[in-house]
XYZ file of N, CA and C in Angstrom:
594
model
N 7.985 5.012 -41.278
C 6.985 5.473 -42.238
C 6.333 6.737 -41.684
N 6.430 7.925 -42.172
C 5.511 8.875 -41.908
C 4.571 9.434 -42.357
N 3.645 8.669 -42.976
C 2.278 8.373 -43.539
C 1.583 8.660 -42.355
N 0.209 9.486 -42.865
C -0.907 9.289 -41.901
C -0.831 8.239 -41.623
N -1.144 7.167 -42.264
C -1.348 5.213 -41.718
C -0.390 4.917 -41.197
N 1.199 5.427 -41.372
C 1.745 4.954 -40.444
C 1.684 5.019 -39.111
N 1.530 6.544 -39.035
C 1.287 7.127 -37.109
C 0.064 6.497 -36.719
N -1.314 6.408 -37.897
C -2.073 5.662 -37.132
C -1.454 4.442 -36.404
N -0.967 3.662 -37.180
C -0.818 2.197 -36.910
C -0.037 2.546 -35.457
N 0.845 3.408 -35.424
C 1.948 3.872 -34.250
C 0.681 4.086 -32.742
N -0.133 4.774 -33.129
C -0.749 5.017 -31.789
C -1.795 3.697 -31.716
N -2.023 3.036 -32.409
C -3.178 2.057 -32.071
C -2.395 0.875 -31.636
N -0.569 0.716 -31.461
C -0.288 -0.349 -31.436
C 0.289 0.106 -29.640
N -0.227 1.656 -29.125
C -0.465 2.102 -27.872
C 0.871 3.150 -27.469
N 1.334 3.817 -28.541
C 2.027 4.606 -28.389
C 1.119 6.067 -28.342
N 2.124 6.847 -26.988
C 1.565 7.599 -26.616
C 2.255 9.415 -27.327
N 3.255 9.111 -27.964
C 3.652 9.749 -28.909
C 5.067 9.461 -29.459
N 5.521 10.032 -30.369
C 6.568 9.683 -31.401
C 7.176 11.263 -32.164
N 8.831 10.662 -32.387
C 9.252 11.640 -32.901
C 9.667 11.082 -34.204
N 9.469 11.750 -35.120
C 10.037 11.642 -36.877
C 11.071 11.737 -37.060
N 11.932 11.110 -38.124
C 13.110 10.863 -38.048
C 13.205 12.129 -39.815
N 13.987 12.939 -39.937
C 14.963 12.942 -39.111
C 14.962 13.818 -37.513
N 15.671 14.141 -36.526
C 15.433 14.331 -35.507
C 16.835 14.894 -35.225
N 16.369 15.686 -33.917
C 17.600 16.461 -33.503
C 18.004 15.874 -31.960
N 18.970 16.212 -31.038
C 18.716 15.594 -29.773
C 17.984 16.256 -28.917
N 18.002 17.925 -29.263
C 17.612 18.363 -28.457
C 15.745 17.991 -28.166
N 14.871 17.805 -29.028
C 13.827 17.011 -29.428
C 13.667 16.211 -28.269
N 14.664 14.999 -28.951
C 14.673 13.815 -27.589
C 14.508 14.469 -26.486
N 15.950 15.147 -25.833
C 16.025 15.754 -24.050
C 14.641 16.650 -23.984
N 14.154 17.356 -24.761
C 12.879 17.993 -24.604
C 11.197 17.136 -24.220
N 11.584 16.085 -25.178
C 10.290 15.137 -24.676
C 10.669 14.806 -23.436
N 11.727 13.711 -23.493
C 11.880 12.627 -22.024
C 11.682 13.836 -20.424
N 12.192 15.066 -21.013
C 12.088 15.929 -19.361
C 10.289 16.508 -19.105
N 9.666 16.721 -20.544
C 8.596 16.616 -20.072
C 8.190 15.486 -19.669
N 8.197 14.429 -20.151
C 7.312 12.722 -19.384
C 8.067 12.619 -18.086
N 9.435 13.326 -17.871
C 9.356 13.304 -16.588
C 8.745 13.994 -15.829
N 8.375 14.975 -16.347
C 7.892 16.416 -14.977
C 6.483 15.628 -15.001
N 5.862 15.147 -16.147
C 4.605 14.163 -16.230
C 4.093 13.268 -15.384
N 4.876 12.710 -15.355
C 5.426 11.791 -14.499
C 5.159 11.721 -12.999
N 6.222 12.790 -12.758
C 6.432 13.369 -11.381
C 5.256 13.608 -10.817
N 4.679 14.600 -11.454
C 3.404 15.256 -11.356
C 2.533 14.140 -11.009
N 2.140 12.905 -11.680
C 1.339 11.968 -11.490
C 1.254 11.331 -10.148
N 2.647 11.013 -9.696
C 2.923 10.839 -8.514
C 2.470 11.687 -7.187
N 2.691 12.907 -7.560
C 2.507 14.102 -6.375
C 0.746 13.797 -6.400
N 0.087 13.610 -7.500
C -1.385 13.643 -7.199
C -2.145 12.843 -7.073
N -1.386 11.621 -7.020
C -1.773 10.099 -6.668
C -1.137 10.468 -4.784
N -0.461 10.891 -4.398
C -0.239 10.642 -2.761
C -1.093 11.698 -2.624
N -1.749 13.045 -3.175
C -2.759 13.502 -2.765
C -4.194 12.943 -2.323
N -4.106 12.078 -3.188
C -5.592 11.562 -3.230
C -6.051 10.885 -2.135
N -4.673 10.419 -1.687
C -4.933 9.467 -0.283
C -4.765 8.193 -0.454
N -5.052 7.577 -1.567
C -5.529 6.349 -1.988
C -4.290 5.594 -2.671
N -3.628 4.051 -1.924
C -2.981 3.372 -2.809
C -3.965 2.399 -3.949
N -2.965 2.718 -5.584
C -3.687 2.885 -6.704
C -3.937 1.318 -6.623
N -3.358 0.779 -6.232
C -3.316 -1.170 -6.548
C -4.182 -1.386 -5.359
N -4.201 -0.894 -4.668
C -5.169 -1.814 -3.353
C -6.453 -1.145 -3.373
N -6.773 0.021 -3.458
C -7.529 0.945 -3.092
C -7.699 1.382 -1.818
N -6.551 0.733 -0.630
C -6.573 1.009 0.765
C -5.808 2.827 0.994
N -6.071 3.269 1.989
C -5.713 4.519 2.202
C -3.637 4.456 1.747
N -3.210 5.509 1.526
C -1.667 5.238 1.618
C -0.927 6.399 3.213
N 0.049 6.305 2.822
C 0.775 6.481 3.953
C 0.353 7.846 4.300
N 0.575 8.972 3.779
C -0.230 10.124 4.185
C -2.008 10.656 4.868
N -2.770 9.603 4.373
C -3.607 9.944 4.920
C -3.999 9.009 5.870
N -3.303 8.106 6.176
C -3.607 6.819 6.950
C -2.406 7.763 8.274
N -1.766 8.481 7.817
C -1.186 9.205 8.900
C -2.395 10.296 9.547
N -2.812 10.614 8.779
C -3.769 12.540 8.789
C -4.819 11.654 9.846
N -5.718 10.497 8.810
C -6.795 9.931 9.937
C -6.159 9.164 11.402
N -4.889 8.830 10.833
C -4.208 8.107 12.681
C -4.436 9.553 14.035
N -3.740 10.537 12.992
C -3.853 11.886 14.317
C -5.381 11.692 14.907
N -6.484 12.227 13.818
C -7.288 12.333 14.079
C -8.421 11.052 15.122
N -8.035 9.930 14.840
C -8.380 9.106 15.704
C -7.782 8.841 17.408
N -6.145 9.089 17.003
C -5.803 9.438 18.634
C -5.772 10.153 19.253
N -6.210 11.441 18.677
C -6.654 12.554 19.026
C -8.131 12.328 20.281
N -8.981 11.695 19.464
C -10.737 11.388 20.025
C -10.551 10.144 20.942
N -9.575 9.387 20.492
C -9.324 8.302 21.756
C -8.649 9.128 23.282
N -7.350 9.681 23.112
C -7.219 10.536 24.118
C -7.726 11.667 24.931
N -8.798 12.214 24.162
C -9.939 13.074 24.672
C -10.764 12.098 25.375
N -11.172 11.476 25.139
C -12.244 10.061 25.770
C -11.724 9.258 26.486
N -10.514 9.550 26.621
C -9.758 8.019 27.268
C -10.165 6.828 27.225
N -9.551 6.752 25.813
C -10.480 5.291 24.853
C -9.117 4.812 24.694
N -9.239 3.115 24.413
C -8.215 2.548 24.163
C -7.851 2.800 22.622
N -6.606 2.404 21.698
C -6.669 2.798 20.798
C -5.317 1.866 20.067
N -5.189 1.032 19.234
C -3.497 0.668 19.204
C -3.735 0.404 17.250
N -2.389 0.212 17.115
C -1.979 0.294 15.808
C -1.236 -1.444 15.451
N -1.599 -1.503 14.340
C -1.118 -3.005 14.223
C -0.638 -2.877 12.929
N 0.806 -3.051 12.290
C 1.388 -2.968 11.441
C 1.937 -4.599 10.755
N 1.905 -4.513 9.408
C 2.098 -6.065 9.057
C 2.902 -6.210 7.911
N 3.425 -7.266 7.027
C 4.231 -7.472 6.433
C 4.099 -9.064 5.652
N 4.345 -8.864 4.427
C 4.499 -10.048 3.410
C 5.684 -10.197 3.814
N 6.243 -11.633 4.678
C 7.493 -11.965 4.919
C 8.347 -12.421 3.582
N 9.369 -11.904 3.621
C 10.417 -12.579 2.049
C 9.163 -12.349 1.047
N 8.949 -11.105 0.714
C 7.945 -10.509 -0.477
C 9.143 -10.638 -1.211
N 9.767 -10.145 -1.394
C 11.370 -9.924 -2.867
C 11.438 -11.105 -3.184
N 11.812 -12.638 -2.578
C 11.687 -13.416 -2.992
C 10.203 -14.021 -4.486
N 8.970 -13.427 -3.774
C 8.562 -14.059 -4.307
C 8.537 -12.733 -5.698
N 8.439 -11.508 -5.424
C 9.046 -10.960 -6.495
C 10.159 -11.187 -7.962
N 11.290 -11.869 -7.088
C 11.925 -12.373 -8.034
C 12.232 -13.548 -8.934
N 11.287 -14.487 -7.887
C 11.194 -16.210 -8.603
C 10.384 -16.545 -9.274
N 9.100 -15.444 -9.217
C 7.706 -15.338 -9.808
C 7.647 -14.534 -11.067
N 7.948 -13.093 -10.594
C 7.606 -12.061 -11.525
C 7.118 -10.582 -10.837
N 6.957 -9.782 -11.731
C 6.254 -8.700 -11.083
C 4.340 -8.986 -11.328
N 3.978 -9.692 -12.323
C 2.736 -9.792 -12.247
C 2.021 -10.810 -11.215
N 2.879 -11.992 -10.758
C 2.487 -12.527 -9.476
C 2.741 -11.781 -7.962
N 3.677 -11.061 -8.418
C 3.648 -9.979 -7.057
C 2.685 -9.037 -6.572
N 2.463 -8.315 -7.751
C 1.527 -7.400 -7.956
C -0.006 -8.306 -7.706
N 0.150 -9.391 -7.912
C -1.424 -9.694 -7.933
C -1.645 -10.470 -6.275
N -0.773 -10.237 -5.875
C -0.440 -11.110 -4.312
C -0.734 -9.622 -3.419
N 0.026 -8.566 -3.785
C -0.350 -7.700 -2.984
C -1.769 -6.789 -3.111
N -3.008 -7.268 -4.031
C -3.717 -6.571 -4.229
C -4.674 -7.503 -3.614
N -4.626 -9.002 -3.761
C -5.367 -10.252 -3.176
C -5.343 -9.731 -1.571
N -3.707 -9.575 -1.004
C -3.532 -9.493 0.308
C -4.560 -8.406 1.079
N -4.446 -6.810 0.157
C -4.867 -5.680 0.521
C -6.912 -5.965 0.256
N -6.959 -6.689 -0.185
C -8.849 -7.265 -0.834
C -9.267 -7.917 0.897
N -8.333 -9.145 0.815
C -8.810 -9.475 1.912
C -8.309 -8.751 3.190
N -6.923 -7.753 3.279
C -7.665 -7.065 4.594
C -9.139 -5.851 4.834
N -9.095 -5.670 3.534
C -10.491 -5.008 3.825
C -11.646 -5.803 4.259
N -11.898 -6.884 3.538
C -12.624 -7.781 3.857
C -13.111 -7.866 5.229
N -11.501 -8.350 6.093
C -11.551 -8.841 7.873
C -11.836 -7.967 8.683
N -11.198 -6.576 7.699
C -11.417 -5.367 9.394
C -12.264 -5.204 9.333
N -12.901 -4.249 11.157
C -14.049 -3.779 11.335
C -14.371 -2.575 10.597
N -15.815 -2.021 10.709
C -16.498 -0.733 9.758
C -15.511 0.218 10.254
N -15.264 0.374 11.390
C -14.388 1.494 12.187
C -12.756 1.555 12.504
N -12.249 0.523 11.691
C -10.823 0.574 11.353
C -10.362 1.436 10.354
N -9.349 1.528 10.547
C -8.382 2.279 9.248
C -6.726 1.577 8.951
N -7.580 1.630 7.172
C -6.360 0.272 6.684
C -5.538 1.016 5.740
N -4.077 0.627 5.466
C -3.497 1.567 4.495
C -2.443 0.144 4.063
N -2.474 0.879 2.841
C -0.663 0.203 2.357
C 0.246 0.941 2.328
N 1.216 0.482 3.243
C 2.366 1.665 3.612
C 3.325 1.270 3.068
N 3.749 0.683 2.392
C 5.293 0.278 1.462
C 4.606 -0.452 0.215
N 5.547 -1.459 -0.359
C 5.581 -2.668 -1.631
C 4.580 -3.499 -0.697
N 5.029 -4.304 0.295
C 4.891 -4.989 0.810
C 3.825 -5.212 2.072
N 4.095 -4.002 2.393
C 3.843 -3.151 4.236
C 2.166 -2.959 4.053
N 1.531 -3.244 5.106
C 0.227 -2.694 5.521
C -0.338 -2.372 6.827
N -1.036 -1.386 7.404
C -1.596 -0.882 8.695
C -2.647 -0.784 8.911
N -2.836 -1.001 9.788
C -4.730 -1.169 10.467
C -4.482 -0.332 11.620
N -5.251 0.548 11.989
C -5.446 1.828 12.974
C -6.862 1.040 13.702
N -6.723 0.559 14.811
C -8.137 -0.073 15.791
C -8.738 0.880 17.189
N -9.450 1.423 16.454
C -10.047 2.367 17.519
C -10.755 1.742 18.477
N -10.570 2.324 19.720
C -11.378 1.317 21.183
C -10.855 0.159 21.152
N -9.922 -0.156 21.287
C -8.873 -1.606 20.942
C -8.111 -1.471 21.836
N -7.893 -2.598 22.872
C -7.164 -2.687 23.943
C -5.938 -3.759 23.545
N -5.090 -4.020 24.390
C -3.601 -4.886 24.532
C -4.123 -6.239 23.579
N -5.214 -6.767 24.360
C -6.143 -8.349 24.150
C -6.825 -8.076 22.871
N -7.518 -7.406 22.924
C -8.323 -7.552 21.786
C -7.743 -7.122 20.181
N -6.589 -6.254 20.316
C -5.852 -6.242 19.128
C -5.229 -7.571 18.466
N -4.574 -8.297 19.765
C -4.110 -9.445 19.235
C -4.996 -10.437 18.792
N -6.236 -10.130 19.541
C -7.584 -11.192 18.321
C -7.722 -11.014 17.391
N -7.730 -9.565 16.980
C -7.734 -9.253 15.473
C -6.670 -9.260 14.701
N -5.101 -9.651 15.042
C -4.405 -9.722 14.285
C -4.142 -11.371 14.207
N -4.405 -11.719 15.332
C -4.564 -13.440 14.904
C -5.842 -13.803 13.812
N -6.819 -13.168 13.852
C -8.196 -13.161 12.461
C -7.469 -12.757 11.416
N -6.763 -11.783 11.308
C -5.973 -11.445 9.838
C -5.330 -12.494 9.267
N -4.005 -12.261 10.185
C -3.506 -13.108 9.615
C -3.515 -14.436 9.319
N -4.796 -15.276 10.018
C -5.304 -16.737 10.054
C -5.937 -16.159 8.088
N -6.788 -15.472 8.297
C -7.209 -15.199 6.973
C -6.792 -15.203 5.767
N -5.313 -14.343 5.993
C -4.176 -14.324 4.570
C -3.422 -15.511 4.817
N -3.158 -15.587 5.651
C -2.425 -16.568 5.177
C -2.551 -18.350 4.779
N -4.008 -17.984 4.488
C -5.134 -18.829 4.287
C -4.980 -18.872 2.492
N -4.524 -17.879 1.971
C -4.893 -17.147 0.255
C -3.786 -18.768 0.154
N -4.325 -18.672 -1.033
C -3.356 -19.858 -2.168
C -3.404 -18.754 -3.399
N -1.966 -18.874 -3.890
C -1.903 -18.154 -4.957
C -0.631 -19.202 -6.215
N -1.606 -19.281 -7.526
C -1.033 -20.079 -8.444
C -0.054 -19.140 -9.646
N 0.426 -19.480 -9.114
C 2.167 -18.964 -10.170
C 2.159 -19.730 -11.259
N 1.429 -20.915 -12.055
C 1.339 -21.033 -13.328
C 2.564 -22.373 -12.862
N 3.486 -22.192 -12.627
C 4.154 -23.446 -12.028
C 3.751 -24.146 -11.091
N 3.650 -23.901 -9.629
C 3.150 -24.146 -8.487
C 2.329 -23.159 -7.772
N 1.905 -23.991 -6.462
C 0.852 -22.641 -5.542
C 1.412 -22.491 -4.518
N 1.436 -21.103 -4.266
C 2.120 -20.872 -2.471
C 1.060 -19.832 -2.111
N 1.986 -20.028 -0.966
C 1.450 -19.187 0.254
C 1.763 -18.003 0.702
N 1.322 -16.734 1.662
C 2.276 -16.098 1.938
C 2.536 -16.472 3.526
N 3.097 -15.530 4.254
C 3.009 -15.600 5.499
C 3.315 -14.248 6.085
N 2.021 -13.857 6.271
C 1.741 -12.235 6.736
C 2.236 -11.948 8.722
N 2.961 -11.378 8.207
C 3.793 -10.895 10.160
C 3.682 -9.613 10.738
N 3.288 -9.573 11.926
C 3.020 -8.163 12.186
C 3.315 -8.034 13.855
N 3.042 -6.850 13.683
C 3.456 -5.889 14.589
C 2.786 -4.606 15.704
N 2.401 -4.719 16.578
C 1.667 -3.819 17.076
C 2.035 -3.207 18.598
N 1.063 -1.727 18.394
C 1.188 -1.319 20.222
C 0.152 -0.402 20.532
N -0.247 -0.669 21.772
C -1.983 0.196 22.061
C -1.039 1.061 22.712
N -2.213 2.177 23.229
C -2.415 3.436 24.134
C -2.727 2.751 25.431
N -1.729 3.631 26.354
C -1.814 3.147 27.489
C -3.133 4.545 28.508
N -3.404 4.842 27.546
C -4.134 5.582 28.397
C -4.119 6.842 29.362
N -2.746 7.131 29.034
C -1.698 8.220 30.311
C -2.084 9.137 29.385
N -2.192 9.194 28.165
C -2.092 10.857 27.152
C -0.926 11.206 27.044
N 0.343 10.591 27.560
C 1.354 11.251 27.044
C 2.568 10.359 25.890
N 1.588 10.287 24.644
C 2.354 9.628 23.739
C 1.394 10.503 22.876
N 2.038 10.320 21.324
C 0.970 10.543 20.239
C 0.962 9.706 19.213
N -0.017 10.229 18.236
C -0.015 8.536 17.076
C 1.226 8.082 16.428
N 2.041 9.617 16.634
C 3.670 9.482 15.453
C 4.028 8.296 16.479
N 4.044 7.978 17.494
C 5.045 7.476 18.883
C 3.997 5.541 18.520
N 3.000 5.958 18.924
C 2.475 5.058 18.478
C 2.657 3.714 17.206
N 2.099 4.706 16.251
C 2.868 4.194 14.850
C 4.403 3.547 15.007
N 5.291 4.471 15.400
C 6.434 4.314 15.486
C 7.053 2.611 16.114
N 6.367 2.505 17.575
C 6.111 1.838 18.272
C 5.859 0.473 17.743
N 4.422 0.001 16.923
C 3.982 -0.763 16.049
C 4.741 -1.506 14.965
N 5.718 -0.558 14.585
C 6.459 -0.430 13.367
C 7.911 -1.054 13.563
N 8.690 -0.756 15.312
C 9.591 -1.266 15.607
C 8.523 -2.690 16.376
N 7.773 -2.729 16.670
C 7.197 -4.278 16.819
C 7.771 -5.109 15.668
N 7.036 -5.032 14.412
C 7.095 -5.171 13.158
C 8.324 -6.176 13.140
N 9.369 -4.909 13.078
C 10.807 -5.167 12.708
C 11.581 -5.996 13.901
């Protein structure tokens, strides 16, 4: 129908635009490459921002920018400093037996309560689907592993109801401090944490 009332009805039922029939292809390839460059674009200025959109925790770029900058001031000070990297074990699973809306709502629960546990002076990011990092400034060998035993006692504490049954997750991680020599940097670090992880 290409009635005013029809297109109304078209955008109120949440369409974001429409082509009239009759139609050519070139039309089509002309829209779909703009919603892609759209698209694209959205992406490039969502990893600007810093911010993952579902958690509101830092994302991988700037949870990198503030890692420099923190091992930067730890190695000037010769402060302890370590990185603790973590993981929704068999996340795909529950991705695929559940749904994407129990997934999605597992990893935003997960990313709630690590803000919750860390200290004022941590830095938390979501680094994959699944993946999350905590940057612990003045954090030695011992005391990282207290705080990753508090985490993960915490999450893996969550009950989450799938409408069928309730599970659990089981959050695993990974970490490695500064030894204090100055001759590593946060990339090595990170890195480090990350093959813990794995």
């Amino acid at each position: 129908d290409d009635s005013e009332s029809g297109k109304q009805k078209i955008f109120d039922a949440g369409a974001t635009d429409f082509i009239g029939k009759p139609f050519e292809s070139i039309d089509l390839v002309s829209r779909a490459n703009s919603y892609a460059r759209l698209s694209r674009k959205v992406v490039e200025l969502e990893k600007k921002t810093g911010y993952d959109k579902l958690t509101g925790l830092y994302n991988a770029s700037l949870l990198e920018e503030q890692g420099i900058k923190a091992f930067s001031f730890a190695d000037r000070h010769k402060l302890y400093i370590s990185a603790a990297y973590f993981e929704i074990k068999d996340f795909q699973d529950f991705f695929l037996n559940y749904g994407k809306n129990v997934a999605q709502h597992i990893i935003v629960a997960v990313g709630k309560r690590l803000q919750a546990v860390m200290r004022e002076e941590d830095i938390a990011a979501r680094l994959g689907v699944a993946k999350y990092a905590l940057i612990l400034p003045m954090t030695n060998k011992h005391k990282t592993e207290l705080v990753i035993a508090r985490v993960r006692e915490s999450i893996n504490k969550l009950v989450f109801d799938t409408g069928k049954e309730k599970i659990r997750v089981n959050f695993v991680a990974g970490y490695a401090s500064s030894d204090l020599n100055g001759d590593s940097s946060f990339a090595e670090l990170a890195e480090q944490a990350d093959d813990a992880l794995q």
